[in-house]
Coordinates of C-alpha atoms in Angstrom, one line a residue:
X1 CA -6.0 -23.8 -14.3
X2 CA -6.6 -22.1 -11.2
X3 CA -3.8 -19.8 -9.5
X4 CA -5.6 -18.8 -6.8
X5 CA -6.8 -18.9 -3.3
X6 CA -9.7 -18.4 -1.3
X7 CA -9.6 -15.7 1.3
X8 CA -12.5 -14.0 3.9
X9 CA -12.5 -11.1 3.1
X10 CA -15.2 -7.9 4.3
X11 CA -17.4 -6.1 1.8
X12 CA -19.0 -3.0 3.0
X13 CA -22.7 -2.4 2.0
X14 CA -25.6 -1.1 2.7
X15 CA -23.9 0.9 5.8
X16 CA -22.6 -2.7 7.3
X17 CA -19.4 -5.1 6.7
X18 CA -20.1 -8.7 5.8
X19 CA -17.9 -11.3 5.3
X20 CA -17.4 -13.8 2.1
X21 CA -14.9 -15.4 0.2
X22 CA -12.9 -14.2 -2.4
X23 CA -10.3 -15.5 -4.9
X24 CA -7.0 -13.9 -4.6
X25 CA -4.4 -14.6 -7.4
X26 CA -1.2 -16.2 -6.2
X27 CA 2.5 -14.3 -6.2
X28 CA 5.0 -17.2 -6.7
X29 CA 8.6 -15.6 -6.5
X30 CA 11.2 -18.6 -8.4
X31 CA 14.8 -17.4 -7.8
X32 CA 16.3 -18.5 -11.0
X33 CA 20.0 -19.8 -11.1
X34 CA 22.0 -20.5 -14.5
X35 CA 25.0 -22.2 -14.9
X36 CA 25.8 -21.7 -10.7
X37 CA 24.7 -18.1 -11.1
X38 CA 21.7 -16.5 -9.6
X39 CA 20.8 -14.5 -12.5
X40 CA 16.8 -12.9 -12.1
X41 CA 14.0 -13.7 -9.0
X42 CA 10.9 -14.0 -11.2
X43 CA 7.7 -12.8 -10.2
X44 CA 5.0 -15.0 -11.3
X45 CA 2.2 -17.8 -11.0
X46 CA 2.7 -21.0 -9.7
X47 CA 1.9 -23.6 -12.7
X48 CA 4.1 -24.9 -15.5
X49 CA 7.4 -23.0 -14.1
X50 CA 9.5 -25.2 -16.6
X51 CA 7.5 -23.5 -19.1
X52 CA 8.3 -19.9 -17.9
X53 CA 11.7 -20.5 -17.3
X54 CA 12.6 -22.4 -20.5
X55 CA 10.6 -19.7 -22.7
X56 CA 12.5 -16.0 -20.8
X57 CA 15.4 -17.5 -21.2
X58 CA 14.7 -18.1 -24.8
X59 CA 13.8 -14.6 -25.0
X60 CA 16.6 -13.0 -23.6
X61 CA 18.7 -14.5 -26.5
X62 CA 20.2 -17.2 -23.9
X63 CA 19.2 -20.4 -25.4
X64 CA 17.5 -21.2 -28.9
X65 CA 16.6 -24.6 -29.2
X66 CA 15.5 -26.9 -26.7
X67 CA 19.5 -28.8 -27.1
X68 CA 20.6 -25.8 -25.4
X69 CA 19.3 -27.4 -22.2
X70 CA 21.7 -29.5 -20.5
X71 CA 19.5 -29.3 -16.9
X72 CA 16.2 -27.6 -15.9
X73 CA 14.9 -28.3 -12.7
X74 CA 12.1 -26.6 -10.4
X75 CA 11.8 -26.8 -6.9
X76 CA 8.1 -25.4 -5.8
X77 CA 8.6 -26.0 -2.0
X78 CA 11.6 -23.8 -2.1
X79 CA 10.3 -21.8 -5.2
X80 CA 13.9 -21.8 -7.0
X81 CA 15.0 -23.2 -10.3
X82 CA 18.0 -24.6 -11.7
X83 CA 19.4 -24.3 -15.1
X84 CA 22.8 -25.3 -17.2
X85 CA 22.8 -24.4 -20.7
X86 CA 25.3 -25.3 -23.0
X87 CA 26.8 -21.5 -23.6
X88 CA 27.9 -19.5 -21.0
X89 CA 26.1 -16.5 -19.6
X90 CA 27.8 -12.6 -20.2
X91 CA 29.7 -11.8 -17.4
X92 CA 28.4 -8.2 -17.4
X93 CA 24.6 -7.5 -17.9
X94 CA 23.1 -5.0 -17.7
X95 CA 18.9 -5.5 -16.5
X96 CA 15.9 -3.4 -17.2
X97 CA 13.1 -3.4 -15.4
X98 CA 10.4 -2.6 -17.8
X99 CA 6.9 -1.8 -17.5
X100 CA 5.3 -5.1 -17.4
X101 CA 2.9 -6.0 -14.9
X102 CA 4.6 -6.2 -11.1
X103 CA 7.7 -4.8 -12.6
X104 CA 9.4 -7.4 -15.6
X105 CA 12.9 -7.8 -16.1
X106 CA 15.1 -8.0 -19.2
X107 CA 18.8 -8.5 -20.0
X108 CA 18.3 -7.5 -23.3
X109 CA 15.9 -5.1 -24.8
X110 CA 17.3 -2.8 -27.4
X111 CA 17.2 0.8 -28.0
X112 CA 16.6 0.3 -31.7
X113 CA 15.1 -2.9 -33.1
X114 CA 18.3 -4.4 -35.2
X115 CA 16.7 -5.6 -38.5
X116 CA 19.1 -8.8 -38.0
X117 CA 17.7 -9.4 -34.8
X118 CA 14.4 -8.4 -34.4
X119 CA 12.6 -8.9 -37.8
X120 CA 9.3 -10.9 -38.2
X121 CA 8.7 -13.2 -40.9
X122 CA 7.4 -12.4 -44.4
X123 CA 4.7 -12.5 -46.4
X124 CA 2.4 -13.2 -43.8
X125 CA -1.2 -11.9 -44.3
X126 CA -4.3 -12.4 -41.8
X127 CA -7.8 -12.2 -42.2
X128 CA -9.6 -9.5 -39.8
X129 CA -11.9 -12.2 -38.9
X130 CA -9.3 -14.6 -37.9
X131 CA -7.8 -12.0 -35.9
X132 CA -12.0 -11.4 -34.0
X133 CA -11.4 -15.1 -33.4
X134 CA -8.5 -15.4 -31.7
X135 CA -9.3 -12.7 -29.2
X136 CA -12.4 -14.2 -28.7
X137 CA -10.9 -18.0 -28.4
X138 CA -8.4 -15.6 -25.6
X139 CA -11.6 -14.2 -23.8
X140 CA -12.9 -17.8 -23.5
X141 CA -10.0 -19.3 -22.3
X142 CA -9.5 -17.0 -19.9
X143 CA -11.7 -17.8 -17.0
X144 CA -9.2 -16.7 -14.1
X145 CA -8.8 -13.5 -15.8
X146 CA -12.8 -13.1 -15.5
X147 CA -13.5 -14.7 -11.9
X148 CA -11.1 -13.0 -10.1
X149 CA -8.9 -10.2 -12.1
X150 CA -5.3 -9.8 -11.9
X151 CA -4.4 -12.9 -14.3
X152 CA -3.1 -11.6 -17.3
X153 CA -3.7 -13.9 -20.7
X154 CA -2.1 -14.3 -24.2
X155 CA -2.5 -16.5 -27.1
X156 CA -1.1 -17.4 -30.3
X157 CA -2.7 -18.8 -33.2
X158 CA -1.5 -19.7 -37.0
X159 CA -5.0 -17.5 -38.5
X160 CA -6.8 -20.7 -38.5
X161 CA -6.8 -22.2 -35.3
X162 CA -5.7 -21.2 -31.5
X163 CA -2.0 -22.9 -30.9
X164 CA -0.7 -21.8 -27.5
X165 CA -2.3 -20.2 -24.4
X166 CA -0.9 -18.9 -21.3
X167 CA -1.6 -17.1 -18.5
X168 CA -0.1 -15.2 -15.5
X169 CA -0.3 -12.4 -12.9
X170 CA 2.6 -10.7 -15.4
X171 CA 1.6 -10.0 -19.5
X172 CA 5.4 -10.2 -20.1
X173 CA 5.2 -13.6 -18.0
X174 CA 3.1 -14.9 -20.5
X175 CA 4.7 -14.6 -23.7
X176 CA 8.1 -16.2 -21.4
X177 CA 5.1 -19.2 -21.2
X178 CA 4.0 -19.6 -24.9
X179 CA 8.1 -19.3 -26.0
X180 CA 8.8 -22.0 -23.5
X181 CA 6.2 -24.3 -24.4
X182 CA 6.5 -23.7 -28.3
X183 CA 10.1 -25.0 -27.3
X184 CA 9.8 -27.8 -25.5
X185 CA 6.6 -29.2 -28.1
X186 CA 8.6 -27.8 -31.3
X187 CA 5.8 -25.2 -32.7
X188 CA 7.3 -22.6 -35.0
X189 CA 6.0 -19.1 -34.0
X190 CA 7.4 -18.0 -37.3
X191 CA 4.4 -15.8 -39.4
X192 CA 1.9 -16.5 -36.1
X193 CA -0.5 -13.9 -34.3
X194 CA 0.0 -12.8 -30.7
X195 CA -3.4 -11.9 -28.9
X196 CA -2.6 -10.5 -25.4
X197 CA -5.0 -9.3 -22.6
X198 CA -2.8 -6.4 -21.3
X199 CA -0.8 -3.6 -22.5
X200 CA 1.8 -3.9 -25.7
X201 CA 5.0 -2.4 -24.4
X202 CA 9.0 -2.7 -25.7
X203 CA 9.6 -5.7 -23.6
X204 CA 6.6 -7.8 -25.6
X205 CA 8.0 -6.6 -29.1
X206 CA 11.5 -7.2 -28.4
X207 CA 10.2 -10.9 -27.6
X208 CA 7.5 -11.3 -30.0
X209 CA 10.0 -10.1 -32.7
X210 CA 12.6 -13.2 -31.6
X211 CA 10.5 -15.4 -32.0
X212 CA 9.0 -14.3 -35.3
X213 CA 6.1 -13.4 -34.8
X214 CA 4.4 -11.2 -37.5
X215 CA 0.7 -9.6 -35.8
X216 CA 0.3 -8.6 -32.1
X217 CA -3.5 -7.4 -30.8
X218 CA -4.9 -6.4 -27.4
X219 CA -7.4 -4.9 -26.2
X220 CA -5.6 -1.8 -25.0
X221 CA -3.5 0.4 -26.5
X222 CA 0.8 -0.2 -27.2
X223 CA 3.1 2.1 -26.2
X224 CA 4.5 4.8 -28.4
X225 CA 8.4 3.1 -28.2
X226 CA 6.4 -0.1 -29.0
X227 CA 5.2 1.5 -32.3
X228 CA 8.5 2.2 -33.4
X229 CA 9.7 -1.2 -32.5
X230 CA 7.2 -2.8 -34.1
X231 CA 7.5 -0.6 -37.2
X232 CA 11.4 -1.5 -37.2
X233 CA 10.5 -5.3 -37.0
X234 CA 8.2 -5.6 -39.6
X235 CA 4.6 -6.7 -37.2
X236 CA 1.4 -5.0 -37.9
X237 CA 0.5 -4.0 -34.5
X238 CA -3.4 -3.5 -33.6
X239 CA -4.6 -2.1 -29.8
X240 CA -8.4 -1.4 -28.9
X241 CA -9.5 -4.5 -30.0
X242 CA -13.1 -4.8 -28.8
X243 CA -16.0 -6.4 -30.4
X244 CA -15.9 -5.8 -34.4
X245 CA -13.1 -3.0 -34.6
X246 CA -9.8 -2.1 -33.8
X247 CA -6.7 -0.1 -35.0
X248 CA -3.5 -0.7 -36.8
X249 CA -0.7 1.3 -35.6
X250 CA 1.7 -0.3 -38.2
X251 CA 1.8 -2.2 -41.4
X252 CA -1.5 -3.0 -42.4
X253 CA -0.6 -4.4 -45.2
X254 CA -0.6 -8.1 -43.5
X255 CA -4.6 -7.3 -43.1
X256 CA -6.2 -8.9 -46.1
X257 CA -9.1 -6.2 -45.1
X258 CA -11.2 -5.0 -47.9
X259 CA -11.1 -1.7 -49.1
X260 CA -14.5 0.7 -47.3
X261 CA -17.3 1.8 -49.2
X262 CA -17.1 6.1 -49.2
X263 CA -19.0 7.4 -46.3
X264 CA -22.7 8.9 -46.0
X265 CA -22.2 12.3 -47.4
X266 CA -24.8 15.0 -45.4
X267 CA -25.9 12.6 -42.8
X268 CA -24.6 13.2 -39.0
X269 CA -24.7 9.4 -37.2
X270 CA -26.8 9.9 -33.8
X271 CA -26.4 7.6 -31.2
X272 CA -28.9 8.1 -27.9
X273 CA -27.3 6.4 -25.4
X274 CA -29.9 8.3 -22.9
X275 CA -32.7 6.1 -20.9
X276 CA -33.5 5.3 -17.8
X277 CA -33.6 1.5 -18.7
X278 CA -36.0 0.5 -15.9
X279 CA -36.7 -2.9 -17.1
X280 CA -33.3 -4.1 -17.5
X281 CA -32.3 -2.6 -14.3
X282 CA -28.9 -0.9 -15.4
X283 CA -27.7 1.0 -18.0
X284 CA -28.1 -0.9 -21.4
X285 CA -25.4 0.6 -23.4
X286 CA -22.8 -1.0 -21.2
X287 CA -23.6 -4.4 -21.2
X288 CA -21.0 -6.6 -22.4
X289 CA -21.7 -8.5 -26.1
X290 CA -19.2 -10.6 -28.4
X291 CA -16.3 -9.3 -26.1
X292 CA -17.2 -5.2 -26.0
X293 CA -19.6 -3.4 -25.0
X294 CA -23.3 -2.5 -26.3
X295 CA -22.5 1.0 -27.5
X296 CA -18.9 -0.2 -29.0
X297 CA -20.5 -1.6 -31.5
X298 CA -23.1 0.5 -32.6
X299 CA -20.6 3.4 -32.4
X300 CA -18.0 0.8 -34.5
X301 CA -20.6 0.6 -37.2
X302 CA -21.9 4.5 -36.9
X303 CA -18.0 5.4 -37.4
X304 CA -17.6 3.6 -40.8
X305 CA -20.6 5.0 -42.3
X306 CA -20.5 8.6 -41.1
X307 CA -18.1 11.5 -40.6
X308 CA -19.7 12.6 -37.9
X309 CA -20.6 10.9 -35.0
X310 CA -22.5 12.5 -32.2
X311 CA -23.5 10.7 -28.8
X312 CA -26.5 12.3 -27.0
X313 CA -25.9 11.4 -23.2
X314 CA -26.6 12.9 -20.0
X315 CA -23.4 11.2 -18.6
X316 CA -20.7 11.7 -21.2
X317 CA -18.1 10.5 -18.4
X318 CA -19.3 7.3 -18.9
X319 CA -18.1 7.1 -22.9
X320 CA -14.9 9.2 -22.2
X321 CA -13.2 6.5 -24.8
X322 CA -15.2 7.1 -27.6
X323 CA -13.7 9.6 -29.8
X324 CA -17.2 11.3 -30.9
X325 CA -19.1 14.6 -29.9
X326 CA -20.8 13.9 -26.5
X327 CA -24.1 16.1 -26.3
X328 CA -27.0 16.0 -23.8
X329 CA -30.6 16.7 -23.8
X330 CA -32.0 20.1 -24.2
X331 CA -35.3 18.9 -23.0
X332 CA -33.7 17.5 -20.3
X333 CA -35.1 13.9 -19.5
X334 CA -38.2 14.4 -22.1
X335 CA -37.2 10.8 -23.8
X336 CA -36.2 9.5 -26.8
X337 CA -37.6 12.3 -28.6
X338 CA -35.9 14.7 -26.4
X339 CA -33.1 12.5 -28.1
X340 CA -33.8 13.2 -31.2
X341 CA -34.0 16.8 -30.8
X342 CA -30.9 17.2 -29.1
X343 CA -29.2 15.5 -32.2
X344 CA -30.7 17.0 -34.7
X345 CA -30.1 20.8 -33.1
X346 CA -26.3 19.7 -32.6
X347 CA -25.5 17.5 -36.1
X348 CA -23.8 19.4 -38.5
X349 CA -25.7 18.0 -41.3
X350 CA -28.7 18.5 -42.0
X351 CA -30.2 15.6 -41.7
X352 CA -29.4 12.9 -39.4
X353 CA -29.7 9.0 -39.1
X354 CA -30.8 8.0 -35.1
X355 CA -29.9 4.8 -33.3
X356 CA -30.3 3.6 -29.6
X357 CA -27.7 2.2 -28.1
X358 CA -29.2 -1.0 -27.9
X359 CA -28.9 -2.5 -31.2
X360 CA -26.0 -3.9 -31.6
X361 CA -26.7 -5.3 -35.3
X362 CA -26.8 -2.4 -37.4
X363 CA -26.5 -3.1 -40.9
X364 CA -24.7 -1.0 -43.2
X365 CA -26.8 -2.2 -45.8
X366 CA -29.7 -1.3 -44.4
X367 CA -28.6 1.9 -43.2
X368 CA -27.1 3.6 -46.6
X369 CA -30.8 2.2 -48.1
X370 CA -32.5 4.3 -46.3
X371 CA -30.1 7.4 -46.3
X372 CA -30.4 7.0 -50.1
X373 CA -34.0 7.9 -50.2
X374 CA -33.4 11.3 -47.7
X375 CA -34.6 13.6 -50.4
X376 CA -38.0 12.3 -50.5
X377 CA -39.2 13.3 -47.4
X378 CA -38.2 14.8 -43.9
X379 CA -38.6 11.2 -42.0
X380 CA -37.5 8.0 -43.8
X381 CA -38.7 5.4 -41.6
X382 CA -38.2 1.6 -41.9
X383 CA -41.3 -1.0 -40.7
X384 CA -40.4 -4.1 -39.5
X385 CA -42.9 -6.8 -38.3
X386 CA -43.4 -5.2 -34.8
X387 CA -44.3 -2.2 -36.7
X388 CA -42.6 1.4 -37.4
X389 CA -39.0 1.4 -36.0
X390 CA -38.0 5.2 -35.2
X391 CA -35.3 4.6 -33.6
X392 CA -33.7 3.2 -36.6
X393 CA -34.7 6.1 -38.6
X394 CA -33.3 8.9 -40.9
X395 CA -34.4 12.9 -39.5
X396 CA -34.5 16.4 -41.1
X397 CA -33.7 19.1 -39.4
X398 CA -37.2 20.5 -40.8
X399 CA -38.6 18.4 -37.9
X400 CA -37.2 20.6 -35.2
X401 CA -40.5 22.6 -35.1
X402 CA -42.7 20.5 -35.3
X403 CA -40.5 18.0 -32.4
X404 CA -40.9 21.4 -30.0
X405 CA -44.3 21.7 -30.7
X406 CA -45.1 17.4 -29.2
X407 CA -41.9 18.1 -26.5
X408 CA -43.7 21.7 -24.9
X409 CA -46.8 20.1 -25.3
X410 CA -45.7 17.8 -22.7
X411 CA -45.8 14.4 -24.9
X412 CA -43.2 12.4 -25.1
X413 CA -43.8 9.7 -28.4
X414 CA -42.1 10.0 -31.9
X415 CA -44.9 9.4 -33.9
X416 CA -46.5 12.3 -32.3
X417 CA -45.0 15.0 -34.8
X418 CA -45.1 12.8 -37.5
X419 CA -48.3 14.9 -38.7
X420 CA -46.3 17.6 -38.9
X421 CA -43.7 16.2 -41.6
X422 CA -43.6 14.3 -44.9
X423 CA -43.1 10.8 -44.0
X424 CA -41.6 8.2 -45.7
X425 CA -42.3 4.5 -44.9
X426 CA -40.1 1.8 -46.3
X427 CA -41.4 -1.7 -45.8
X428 CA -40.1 -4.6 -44.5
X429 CA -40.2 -6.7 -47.4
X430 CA -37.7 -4.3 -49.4
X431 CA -35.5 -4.6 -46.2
X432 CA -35.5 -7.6 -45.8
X433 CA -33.7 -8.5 -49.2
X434 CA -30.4 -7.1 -47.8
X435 CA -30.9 -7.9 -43.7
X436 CA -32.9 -11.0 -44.0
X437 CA -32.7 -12.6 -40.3
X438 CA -33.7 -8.7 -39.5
X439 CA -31.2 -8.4 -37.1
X440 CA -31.0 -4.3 -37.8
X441 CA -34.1 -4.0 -35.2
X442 CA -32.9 -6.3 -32.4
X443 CA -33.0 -4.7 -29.2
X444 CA -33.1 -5.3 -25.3
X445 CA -35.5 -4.0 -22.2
X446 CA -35.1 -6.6 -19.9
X447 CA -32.3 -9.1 -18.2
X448 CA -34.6 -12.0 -20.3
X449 CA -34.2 -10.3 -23.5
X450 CA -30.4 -9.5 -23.2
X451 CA -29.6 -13.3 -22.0
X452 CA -31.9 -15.0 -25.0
X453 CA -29.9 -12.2 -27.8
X454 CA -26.6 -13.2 -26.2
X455 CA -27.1 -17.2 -26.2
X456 CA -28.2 -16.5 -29.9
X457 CA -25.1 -15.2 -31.4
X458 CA -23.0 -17.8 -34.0
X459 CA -20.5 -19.7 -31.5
X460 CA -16.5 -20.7 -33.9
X461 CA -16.3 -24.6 -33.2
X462 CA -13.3 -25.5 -31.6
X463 CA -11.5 -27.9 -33.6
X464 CA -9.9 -29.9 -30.9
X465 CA -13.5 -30.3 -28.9
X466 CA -14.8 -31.7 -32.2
X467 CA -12.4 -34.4 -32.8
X468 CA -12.5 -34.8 -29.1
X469 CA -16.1 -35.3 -29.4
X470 CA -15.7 -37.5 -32.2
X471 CA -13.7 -39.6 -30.9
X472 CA -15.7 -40.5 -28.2
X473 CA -18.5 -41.0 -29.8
X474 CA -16.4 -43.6 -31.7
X475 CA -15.0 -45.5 -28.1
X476 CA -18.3 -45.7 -27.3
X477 CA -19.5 -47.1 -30.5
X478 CA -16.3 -49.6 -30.1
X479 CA -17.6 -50.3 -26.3
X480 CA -21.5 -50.6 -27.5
X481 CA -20.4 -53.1 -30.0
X482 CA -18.0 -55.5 -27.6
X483 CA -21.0 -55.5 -24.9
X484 CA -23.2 -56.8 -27.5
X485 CA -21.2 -59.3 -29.1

């Protein structure tokens, strides 16, 4: 659905303007009537109106079935809409203008969720993969939201399948969408999961609560009055989903999560997110994957295995929203041993486990393996079939000498000290019995590499495209058949 239009517009580069076109989302104003009573001017896109206007209705507490409609009609060419419903309208109300995007508007959102109103349904329990999923199906679907920004998207899905999408220039606008559609095709939202692009604020947990609805995500952060809302209403609320984590701010009982494995004990997590990553021609550790970024998910995995997590970086602005210890290089620019160094004098433990920010595939697995063997020597180093990885490796701080030693020398390879230091190789066959694709060592230096590791990752079928598929494979089974008889 596109709710857009092109426009010339002039991009300044290289010291010069230059014209070229540009996709810039539509702002459709529908002045909506009720009962012969101009009652809101909504701010919105232009597409499925009837939808929008059935659905904030519906959450305002004006109408509850789809009988409470006596009339809805939309006019585009003179962007208004006209409504009778069966119960009259309050003579005196009292709007809110809330913090949706472009301002959103509500007659009714309460100081305190009312249990009797605002209560989601019970015993409703989710997978943490199912909730991955829908986000994901959400990113996918959303194709305005990527091509031109400014198009808010939301979702709701029953923990097995996606149900409802909608988007709009307004987050707000697009739960009014999915609560007017649900309506007019007779979907219960009752026990479902909200996915939204944008901010979680009153107004969406006021409406997401009406309608039942017993999980909300994004990918940002709620609000703190949206926390107690939420609490009150009885829906495990999750923000900062990205990639393979997120956090609940309220019941997580619904999550049907299993219970962690203790962390690492003596073993500081070391990320280098340093590099000058020539070959790939920006900096690696931002690259989107899977819906995050590069360094999201190593520092996801990092997290859950360590209690500390330091980042050595050059450009800590850069990773402001990872809650971790940002460090740079003492040898300033020396390289990924340089890295090392720098976490091993800053870690708090005395040994360390070292990733780059490039492998996105850590496994836990693998990791604790070789933390496990630490006391046998001051480098516990795994060998994969492209050889010794030492950027997947476990560190002593007994190294530090013999690091200062290569990095004064003016040398810049691991391996270098490793003369220095009792090694400890683990082979690849005793790796491979609890990471047996190998995907701990995956990495990326180049645009080829990144492209070929993102086309690689395990695609969720969507149902509907599967039966459409088969379907037509059986017309034209039908159609081969009539030709030949």
């Amino acid at each position: 659905m596109d709710h857009s239009r092109n426009r010339t517009i002039y991009q300044f580069k290289s010291g010069s303007l230059a014209a070229k076109e540009r996709q810039v989302v539509q702002e459709f104003p529908l002045r909506l009537t009720v009962n012969g009573r101009e009652l809101a001017t909504l701010i919105a896109s232009p597409h499925q109106l009837n939808f929008l206007v059935a659905g904030f209705l519906r959450n305002q507490g004006f109408a509850g079935h789809l009988d409470d409609f006596l009339q809805l009609g939309i006019c585009s060419d003179f962007g208004a809409a006209q409504v009778r419903l069966k119960r009259e309208i309050p003579e005196r109300l009292k709007p809110t203008l809330t913090s949706g995007c472009g301002t959103g508007i509500t007659f009714s959102l309460p100081e305190a969720a009312a249990p009797a109103e605002l209560s989601a349904a019970p015993a409703a329990t989710f997978n943490p993969d199912a909730v991955f999923a829908l986000m994901k199906e959400l990113h996918r679907q959303a194709e305005n939201y990527q091509s031109h920004g400014g198009i808010h998207s939301a979702a709701v899905g029953d923990g097995q399948r996606l149900l409802l999408y909608a988007e709009d220039l307004g987050r707000h606008n697009t739960l009014d969408r999915i609560a007017g559609e649900a309506l007019f095709k007779g979907i219960d939202l009752s026990g479902k999961m909200l996915v939204s692009s944008g901010r979680v604020s009153t107004e969406m947990v006021a409406k997401a609560a009406r309608l039942g609805i017993s999980l909300i995500a994004s990918r940002t952060s709620p609000t703190d009055m949206a926390v107690q809302m939420a609490e009150q209403a009885g829906i495990t609320l999750i923000g900062y989903l990205r990639g393979e984590s997120f956090e609940v701010y309220c019941h997580p009982q619904r999550l049907a999560a299993p219970r962690l494995l203790p962390k690492i004990a003596g073993v500081t997590g070391v990320i280098l997110a340093g590099g000058e990553s020539r070959r790939m021609g920006s900096d690696k550790s931002l690259l989107p994957l899977a819906g995050g970024r590069f360094i999201e998910h190593v520092y996801r995995q990092m997290a859950e295995l360590f209690d500390e997590v330091v980042l050595v970086t050059n450009s800590p602005s850069l990773y402001a929203d990872l809650p971790c210890r940002k460090v740079p290089d003492i040898y300033y620019r020396q390289g990924a041993l340089a890295g090392i160094h720098s976490g091993l004098c800053h870690a708090r433990s005395e040994r360390s486990f070292v990733v780059a920010c490039d492998m996105p595939f850590l496994s836990a697995p693998v990791i604790r393996q070789l933390c496990a063997r630490g006391d046998q020597g001051d480098v516990v180093i795994p060998r994969s079939g492209h050889g010794l990885e030492p950027l997947h490796a476990l560190y002593s701080k007994l190294c530090l000498p013999a690091i200062e030693q290569v990095l004064d020398a003016g040398r810049r390879k691991i391996i270098q000290f490793f003369h220095e230091v009792q090694v400890v190789e683990v082979p690849a066959a005793e790796l491979l019995q609890v990471d047996p694709e190998g995907m701990s060592f995956r990495n990326i230096n180049t645009p080829q590499e990144y492209f070929a590791l993102r086309d690689q990752l395990p695609v969720t079928p969507d149902p509907a495209c599967a039966a459409a598929k088969k379907t037509a494979a059986a017309e034209k089974s039908a159609n081969s058949g009539r030709r030949m008889a």
